[in-house]
PDB file of C-alpha atoms in Angstrom:
ATOM      1  CA  MET A   1      -0.103   0.022   0.023  1.00 92.00           C
ATOM      2  CA  MET A   2       2.683   2.293   0.837  1.00 93.00           C
ATOM      3  CA  GLY A   3       4.532   1.635  -2.232  1.00 94.00           C
ATOM      4  CA  THR A   4       1.555   2.405  -4.493  1.00 92.00           C
ATOM      5  CA  ALA A   5       0.644   5.729  -2.582  1.00 93.00           C
ATOM      6  CA  ASP A   6       4.326   6.624  -2.904  1.00 95.00           C
ATOM      7  CA  ALA A   7       4.031   6.165  -6.624  1.00 95.00           C
ATOM      8  CA  VAL A   8       0.841   8.114  -6.743  1.00 95.00           C
ATOM      9  CA  ALA A   9       2.573  10.881  -5.084  1.00 95.00           C
ATOM     10  CA  ARG A  10       5.179  11.011  -7.500  1.00 96.00           C
ATOM     11  CA  PHE A  11       2.696  11.098 -10.385  1.00 95.00           C
ATOM     12  CA  VAL A  12       0.968  14.142  -8.671  1.00 95.00           C
ATOM     13  CA  LYS A  13       4.239  16.008  -8.313  1.00 95.00           C
ATOM     14  CA  ALA A  14       5.146  15.157 -12.176  1.00 97.00           C
ATOM     15  CA  ALA A  15       1.677  16.382 -13.125  1.00 96.00           C
ATOM     16  CA  TYR A  16       1.879  19.604 -11.158  1.00 95.00           C
ATOM     17  CA  GLY A  17       5.377  19.999 -12.775  1.00 96.00           C
ATOM     18  CA  ALA A  18       3.890  19.569 -16.282  1.00 97.00           C
ATOM     19  CA  GLY A  19       1.502  22.448 -15.588  1.00 96.00           C
ATOM     20  CA  VAL A  20      -1.509  20.719 -14.389  1.00 95.00           C
ATOM     21  CA  ALA A  21      -3.551  23.395 -12.351  1.00 93.00           C
ATOM     22  CA  GLU A  22      -4.626  22.489  -8.730  1.00 85.00           C
ATOM     23  CA  GLY A  23      -8.177  21.534  -8.862  1.00 88.00           C
ATOM     24  CA  ASN A  24      -7.849  19.850 -12.048  1.00 93.00           C
ATOM     25  CA  LEU A  25      -6.334  16.592 -10.930  1.00 93.00           C
ATOM     26  CA  HIS A  26      -8.247  13.662  -9.980  1.00 93.00           C
ATOM     27  CA  ILE A  27      -6.971  10.219  -8.608  1.00 94.00           C
ATOM     28  CA  LEU A  28      -9.032   7.235  -9.305  1.00 94.00           C
ATOM     29  CA  ALA A  29      -8.814   3.826  -7.802  1.00 93.00           C
ATOM     30  CA  THR A  30     -10.202   0.585  -9.399  1.00 92.00           C
ATOM     31  CA  SER A  31     -10.471  -3.086  -9.105  1.00 89.00           C
ATOM     32  CA  ALA A  32      -7.921  -3.741  -6.182  1.00 89.00           C
ATOM     33  CA  ALA A  33      -9.164  -0.916  -4.099  1.00 91.00           C
ATOM     34  CA  ARG A  34     -12.820  -2.097  -4.624  1.00 91.00           C
ATOM     35  CA  ASP A  35     -12.128  -5.478  -3.612  1.00 91.00           C
ATOM     36  CA  ALA A  36      -9.754  -4.902  -0.661  1.00 92.00           C
ATOM     37  CA  LYS A  37     -11.239  -4.859   2.767  1.00 93.00           C
ATOM     38  CA  ASN A  38      -8.931  -1.843   3.725  1.00 94.00           C
ATOM     39  CA  GLY A  39      -9.548   0.274   0.478  1.00 90.00           C
ATOM     40  CA  GLU A  40     -10.760   3.209   2.522  1.00 90.00           C
ATOM     41  CA  GLU A  41      -7.553   3.106   4.616  1.00 93.00           C
ATOM     42  CA  PHE A  42      -5.651   3.063   1.403  1.00 94.00           C
ATOM     43  CA  ALA A  43      -7.622   6.007   0.160  1.00 93.00           C
ATOM     44  CA  GLU A  44      -6.731   7.923   3.303  1.00 93.00           C
ATOM     45  CA  MET A  45      -3.038   7.040   2.988  1.00 94.00           C
ATOM     46  CA  VAL A  46      -2.839   8.314  -0.539  1.00 94.00           C
ATOM     47  CA  GLU A  47      -4.939  11.503   0.434  1.00 94.00           C
ATOM     48  CA  ALA A  48      -2.400  12.158   3.383  1.00 93.00           C
ATOM     49  CA  MET A  49       0.602  11.871   1.060  1.00 93.00           C
ATOM     50  CA  CYS A  50      -0.819  13.735  -2.082  1.00 91.00           C
ATOM     51  CA  GLY A  51      -3.268  16.173  -0.557  1.00 90.00           C
ATOM     52  CA  ILE A  52      -5.999  15.180  -3.057  1.00 92.00           C
ATOM     53  CA  PRO A  53      -8.877  12.817  -2.160  1.00 92.00           C
ATOM     54  CA  ILE A  54      -8.928   9.514  -4.015  1.00 92.00           C
ATOM     55  CA  ASP A  55     -12.086   8.374  -5.578  1.00 92.00           C
ATOM     56  CA  ILE A  56     -12.564   4.438  -5.489  1.00 92.00           C
ATOM     57  CA  ILE A  57     -15.040   4.290  -8.584  1.00 93.00           C
ATOM     58  CA  THR A  58     -17.328   1.382  -9.325  1.00 92.00           C
ATOM     59  CA  GLY A  59     -16.580  -1.141 -12.180  1.00 90.00           C
ATOM     60  CA  ASP A  60     -19.471   0.474 -14.349  1.00 89.00           C
ATOM     61  CA  GLU A  61     -17.930   3.900 -14.144  1.00 92.00           C
ATOM     62  CA  GLU A  62     -14.441   2.227 -14.859  1.00 91.00           C
ATOM     63  CA  ALA A  63     -15.926   0.903 -17.986  1.00 89.00           C
ATOM     64  CA  ARG A  64     -17.530   4.016 -18.928  1.00 90.00           C
ATOM     65  CA  LEU A  65     -14.449   6.046 -18.559  1.00 91.00           C
ATOM     66  CA  SER A  66     -12.310   3.564 -20.562  1.00 90.00           C
ATOM     67  CA  PHE A  67     -14.852   3.738 -23.385  1.00 91.00           C
ATOM     68  CA  LEU A  68     -14.667   7.686 -23.331  1.00 90.00           C
ATOM     69  CA  GLY A  69     -10.758   7.278 -23.368  1.00 89.00           C
ATOM     70  CA  GLY A  70     -10.280   4.806 -26.003  1.00 88.00           C
ATOM     71  CA  ALA A  71     -13.501   4.045 -28.393  1.00 86.00           C
ATOM     72  CA  GLY A  72     -13.457   4.829 -31.986  1.00 79.00           C
ATOM     73  CA  VAL A  73     -16.106   6.831 -33.757  1.00 80.00           C
ATOM     74  CA  GLY A  74     -19.519   5.316 -34.691  1.00 86.00           C
ATOM     75  CA  TYR A  75     -20.823   2.364 -33.068  1.00 89.00           C
ATOM     76  CA  SER A  76     -18.080   0.606 -31.629  1.00 90.00           C
ATOM     77  CA  GLY A  77     -16.924  -1.373 -28.595  1.00 91.00           C
ATOM     78  CA  LEU A  78     -14.051  -0.911 -25.956  1.00 92.00           C
ATOM     79  CA  VAL A  79     -12.305  -3.868 -24.025  1.00 94.00           C
ATOM     80  CA  ASP A  80     -10.109  -2.851 -21.053  1.00 95.00           C
ATOM     81  CA  ILE A  81      -8.228  -5.956 -19.505  1.00 96.00           C
ATOM     82  CA  GLY A  82      -6.877  -4.990 -16.102  1.00 93.00           C
ATOM     83  CA  GLY A  83      -5.346  -7.081 -13.260  1.00 93.00           C
ATOM     84  CA  GLY A  84      -8.515  -7.726 -11.216  1.00 93.00           C
ATOM     85  CA  SER A  85     -11.269  -6.929 -13.704  1.00 94.00           C
ATOM     86  CA  THR A  86     -12.303  -6.442 -17.457  1.00 95.00           C
ATOM     87  CA  GLU A  87     -14.354  -3.766 -18.530  1.00 94.00           C
ATOM     88  CA  ILE A  88     -16.225  -3.855 -21.527  1.00 93.00           C
ATOM     89  CA  ALA A  89     -18.544  -1.287 -23.156  1.00 91.00           C
ATOM     90  CA  THR A  90     -20.303  -0.493 -26.536  1.00 91.00           C
ATOM     91  CA  GLY A  91     -21.656   2.662 -27.745  1.00 90.00           C
ATOM     92  CA  GLY A  92     -21.447   5.687 -30.236  1.00 86.00           C
ATOM     93  CA  GLY A  93     -21.415   9.317 -30.243  1.00 75.00           C
ATOM     94  CA  SER A  94     -18.898   9.582 -27.677  1.00 77.00           C
ATOM     95  CA  ARG A  95     -21.117   7.994 -24.928  1.00 84.00           C
ATOM     96  CA  PRO A  96     -21.495   4.189 -23.943  1.00 87.00           C
ATOM     97  CA  PHE A  97     -24.904   2.613 -24.354  1.00 87.00           C
ATOM     98  CA  HIS A  98     -23.744  -0.445 -22.336  1.00 88.00           C
ATOM     99  CA  ALA A  99     -20.891  -0.760 -19.858  1.00 89.00           C
ATOM    100  CA  VAL A 100     -19.989  -3.601 -17.403  1.00 90.00           C
ATOM    101  CA  SER A 101     -17.223  -4.723 -15.368  1.00 92.00           C
ATOM    102  CA  VAL A 102     -16.374  -8.434 -15.196  1.00 94.00           C
ATOM    103  CA  GLN A 103     -14.535  -9.819 -12.249  1.00 94.00           C
ATOM    104  CA  VAL A 104     -11.936 -11.533 -14.329  1.00 96.00           C
ATOM    105  CA  GLY A 105      -8.599  -9.840 -14.929  1.00 96.00           C
ATOM    106  CA  ALA A 106      -5.378 -10.943 -15.831  1.00 97.00           C
ATOM    107  CA  VAL A 107      -3.736 -11.059 -12.394  1.00 96.00           C
ATOM    108  CA  ARG A 108      -7.040 -12.585 -10.872  1.00 96.00           C
ATOM    109  CA  LEU A 109      -7.194 -15.343 -13.549  1.00 98.00           C
ATOM    110  CA  PHE A 110      -3.549 -15.942 -12.860  1.00 98.00           C
ATOM    111  CA  CYS A 111      -4.300 -16.431  -9.086  1.00 97.00           C
ATOM    112  CA  GLU A 112      -7.126 -18.901  -9.861  1.00 97.00           C
ATOM    113  CA  VAL A 113      -5.762 -20.896 -12.547  1.00 97.00           C
ATOM    114  CA  PRO A 114      -1.747 -20.268 -12.274  1.00 96.00           C
ATOM    115  CA  MET A 115      -0.659 -22.987 -14.798  1.00 95.00           C
ATOM    116  CA  LEU A 116      -1.779 -22.659 -18.543  1.00 97.00           C
ATOM    117  CA  SER A 117      -0.045 -25.963 -19.509  1.00 92.00           C
ATOM    118  CA  GLY A 118      -1.835 -29.174 -19.718  1.00 90.00           C
ATOM    119  CA  ASP A 119      -5.510 -28.825 -19.109  1.00 95.00           C
ATOM    120  CA  GLY A 120      -5.015 -25.131 -17.406  1.00 96.00           C
ATOM    121  CA  LEU A 121      -5.672 -23.458 -20.641  1.00 97.00           C
ATOM    122  CA  GLU A 122      -9.229 -24.969 -21.054  1.00 97.00           C
ATOM    123  CA  LYS A 123      -9.935 -24.399 -17.460  1.00 98.00           C
ATOM    124  CA  ALA A 124      -8.891 -20.672 -17.731  1.00 98.00           C
ATOM    125  CA  TYR A 125     -10.647 -20.178 -20.972  1.00 98.00           C
ATOM    126  CA  ALA A 126     -14.053 -21.795 -19.690  1.00 98.00           C
ATOM    127  CA  LEU A 127     -13.835 -19.662 -16.224  1.00 97.00           C
ATOM    128  CA  ALA A 128     -13.166 -16.302 -18.114  1.00 97.00           C
ATOM    129  CA  LYS A 129     -15.977 -17.041 -20.780  1.00 96.00           C
ATOM    130  CA  GLU A 130     -18.596 -18.028 -18.137  1.00 96.00           C
ATOM    131  CA  ARG A 131     -17.947 -14.770 -16.203  1.00 95.00           C
ATOM    132  CA  ILE A 132     -18.039 -12.455 -19.185  1.00 94.00           C
ATOM    133  CA  LYS A 133     -21.102 -14.239 -20.758  1.00 92.00           C
ATOM    134  CA  ALA A 134     -22.921 -13.714 -17.524  1.00 90.00           C
ATOM    135  CA  GLU A 135     -22.248  -9.978 -17.356  1.00 88.00           C
ATOM    136  CA  TRP A 136     -22.288  -9.382 -21.101  1.00 85.00           C
ATOM    137  CA  ALA A 137     -25.113 -11.484 -22.596  1.00 75.00           C
ATOM    138  CA  GLU A 138     -27.913  -8.859 -22.794  1.00 64.00           C
ATOM    139  CA  ALA A 139     -25.673  -6.019 -24.165  1.00 63.00           C
ATOM    140  CA  SER A 140     -24.020  -8.002 -26.819  1.00 63.00           C
ATOM    141  CA  ALA A 141     -27.306  -8.496 -29.032  1.00 69.00           C
ATOM    142  CA  ILE A 142     -25.986  -6.017 -31.513  1.00 78.00           C
ATOM    143  CA  PRO A 143     -22.168  -6.447 -32.051  1.00 81.00           C
ATOM    144  CA  PRO A 144     -20.348  -3.267 -32.893  1.00 86.00           C
ATOM    145  CA  SER A 145     -18.454  -2.501 -36.295  1.00 82.00           C
ATOM    146  CA  ALA A 146     -15.286  -2.568 -34.583  1.00 88.00           C
ATOM    147  CA  TRP A 147     -13.594  -3.247 -31.054  1.00 91.00           C
ATOM    148  CA  TYR A 148     -10.805  -1.038 -29.388  1.00 93.00           C
ATOM    149  CA  MET A 149      -8.549  -2.098 -26.567  1.00 94.00           C
ATOM    150  CA  VAL A 150      -6.679  -0.087 -24.009  1.00 93.00           C
ATOM    151  CA  GLY A 151      -4.442  -1.315 -21.118  1.00 91.00           C
ATOM    152  CA  GLY A 152      -1.278  -3.252 -20.712  1.00 92.00           C
ATOM    153  CA  THR A 153      -2.745  -6.642 -22.192  1.00 94.00           C
ATOM    154  CA  ALA A 154      -3.708  -4.919 -25.593  1.00 94.00           C
ATOM    155  CA  THR A 155      -0.235  -3.006 -25.906  1.00 95.00           C
ATOM    156  CA  CYS A 156       1.938  -6.125 -24.997  1.00 95.00           C
ATOM    157  CA  LEU A 157      -0.032  -8.511 -27.277  1.00 96.00           C
ATOM    158  CA  ALA A 158       0.212  -5.866 -30.039  1.00 96.00           C
ATOM    159  CA  SER A 159       3.815  -5.684 -29.460  1.00 96.00           C
ATOM    160  CA  ILE A 160       4.660  -9.320 -29.649  1.00 96.00           C
ATOM    161  CA  ASP A 161       2.226  -9.882 -32.566  1.00 96.00           C
ATOM    162  CA  MET A 162       4.202  -7.319 -34.626  1.00 96.00           C
ATOM    163  CA  GLN A 163       7.654  -8.745 -33.293  1.00 95.00           C
ATOM    164  CA  LEU A 164       8.967  -5.502 -32.241  1.00 95.00           C
ATOM    165  CA  ALA A 165      12.642  -5.232 -31.117  1.00 91.00           C
ATOM    166  CA  ALA A 166      11.753  -2.837 -28.449  1.00 85.00           C
ATOM    167  CA  PHE A 167       8.146  -1.685 -27.176  1.00 85.00           C
ATOM    168  CA  ASP A 168       7.190   1.372 -29.078  1.00 91.00           C
ATOM    169  CA  ARG A 169       3.836   2.913 -27.695  1.00 88.00           C
ATOM    170  CA  ASP A 170       3.247   4.660 -31.428  1.00 93.00           C
ATOM    171  CA  ALA A 171       3.875   1.700 -33.374  1.00 94.00           C
ATOM    172  CA  VAL A 172       1.430  -0.472 -31.185  1.00 95.00           C
ATOM    173  CA  ASP A 173      -1.324   2.231 -31.237  1.00 94.00           C
ATOM    174  CA  GLY A 174      -3.954   1.061 -33.797  1.00 92.00           C
ATOM    175  CA  HIS A 175      -2.286  -2.324 -34.568  1.00 96.00           C
ATOM    176  CA  ALA A 176      -5.316  -4.725 -35.566  1.00 95.00           C
ATOM    177  CA  LEU A 177      -5.432  -8.065 -33.717  1.00 93.00           C
ATOM    178  CA  ALA A 178      -7.505 -10.554 -35.523  1.00 91.00           C
ATOM    179  CA  ARG A 179      -9.407 -13.124 -33.410  1.00 91.00           C
ATOM    180  CA  LYS A 180      -7.336 -15.786 -34.896  1.00 95.00           C
ATOM    181  CA  ASN A 181      -4.124 -14.279 -33.818  1.00 94.00           C
ATOM    182  CA  VAL A 182      -5.348 -13.627 -30.320  1.00 96.00           C
ATOM    183  CA  GLU A 183      -6.300 -17.420 -30.003  1.00 97.00           C
ATOM    184  CA  ASN A 184      -3.030 -18.544 -31.631  1.00 97.00           C
ATOM    185  CA  TRP A 185      -1.071 -16.231 -29.075  1.00 97.00           C
ATOM    186  CA  ALA A 186      -3.148 -17.564 -26.121  1.00 97.00           C
ATOM    187  CA  ARG A 187      -2.252 -21.157 -27.060  1.00 97.00           C
ATOM    188  CA  ARG A 188       1.236 -20.346 -27.806  1.00 97.00           C
ATOM    189  CA  LEU A 189       1.902 -18.486 -24.515  1.00 97.00           C
ATOM    190  CA  ALA A 190      -0.018 -21.322 -22.624  1.00 97.00           C
ATOM    191  CA  ARG A 191       2.904 -23.765 -23.777  1.00 96.00           C
ATOM    192  CA  LEU A 192       5.897 -21.471 -22.896  1.00 97.00           C
ATOM    193  CA  THR A 193       7.701 -20.746 -19.487  1.00 96.00           C
ATOM    194  CA  VAL A 194       7.951 -17.309 -18.226  1.00 96.00           C
ATOM    195  CA  ALA A 195      11.667 -17.309 -19.367  1.00 96.00           C
ATOM    196  CA  GLU A 196      10.520 -18.346 -22.912  1.00 97.00           C
ATOM    197  CA  ARG A 197       8.019 -15.743 -23.074  1.00 97.00           C
ATOM    198  CA  THR A 198      10.435 -12.999 -21.999  1.00 96.00           C
ATOM    199  CA  ALA A 199      12.591 -13.900 -25.003  1.00 95.00           C
ATOM    200  CA  LEU A 200       9.976 -13.153 -27.444  1.00 95.00           C
ATOM    201  CA  PRO A 201      10.370 -10.184 -29.566  1.00 95.00           C
ATOM    202  CA  GLY A 202       8.385  -7.382 -28.331  1.00 94.00           C
ATOM    203  CA  MET A 203       7.579  -8.998 -24.948  1.00 94.00           C
ATOM    204  CA  LEU A 204       7.366  -6.669 -22.056  1.00 92.00           C
ATOM    205  CA  PRO A 205       9.252  -8.771 -19.428  1.00 92.00           C
ATOM    206  CA  THR A 206       7.310  -7.215 -16.463  1.00 92.00           C
ATOM    207  CA  ARG A 207       4.126  -8.875 -17.956  1.00 94.00           C
ATOM    208  CA  ALA A 208       5.583 -12.159 -19.160  1.00 96.00           C
ATOM    209  CA  ASP A 209       4.042 -13.897 -16.106  1.00 96.00           C
ATOM    210  CA  ILE A 210       0.506 -12.814 -16.871  1.00 97.00           C
ATOM    211  CA  ILE A 211       0.238 -12.111 -20.405  1.00 97.00           C
ATOM    212  CA  GLY A 212      -0.984 -15.571 -21.306  1.00 97.00           C
ATOM    213  CA  HIS A 213      -3.977 -15.102 -18.885  1.00 98.00           C
ATOM    214  CA  GLY A 214      -4.768 -11.618 -20.546  1.00 98.00           C
ATOM    215  CA  ALA A 215      -4.619 -13.275 -23.911  1.00 98.00           C
ATOM    216  CA  VAL A 216      -7.126 -15.822 -22.776  1.00 98.00           C
ATOM    217  CA  ILE A 217      -9.499 -13.197 -21.460  1.00 97.00           C
ATOM    218  CA  LEU A 218      -9.479 -11.405 -24.871  1.00 96.00           C
ATOM    219  CA  TRP A 219      -9.893 -14.534 -26.700  1.00 96.00           C
TER     220      TRP A 219
END
């Protein structure tokens, strides 16, 4: 908790240094703080260190904000795979019509099904699919013309799909991931050790342990 609060404080200092006016800076906490029994204690710690109240937002609000930040023009969809949850939204005209938060994220799925080898991949896929369908069944009646993604799972998968020599945020922005490619990566990553994943071109080493689970959720 202290390490995270300290990181937030450094972000706040950097934001003010970049010219953000006081009163225009907001601190939002998502899945981990929502689930934690001591989330409010964490919020008090951050405010004490930063001087700014922290807002622990709901999953639906997280999905709405992700959509506003990353969706395309027209009727489109947005997927944000985080550590503890996955946010899904569809909409148009710069506003979501449907937005949900699903209790399955790359870290959470990793904790529930640590090994993707053997029958682990099948178990992880079934678990993720069950939870997503339970939350998204009604809202998915009319599929959008295009889906967009934000977050670390998206950028890491794009990077290894492009086999970049080094991660390049401008290069991965807008990269199209075909569903078949996502399935292929999920299956391939499931067979590899963390060391073997780390050696893949474009891999972000800090995500090598959970990227397979993120790929399963996206698949």
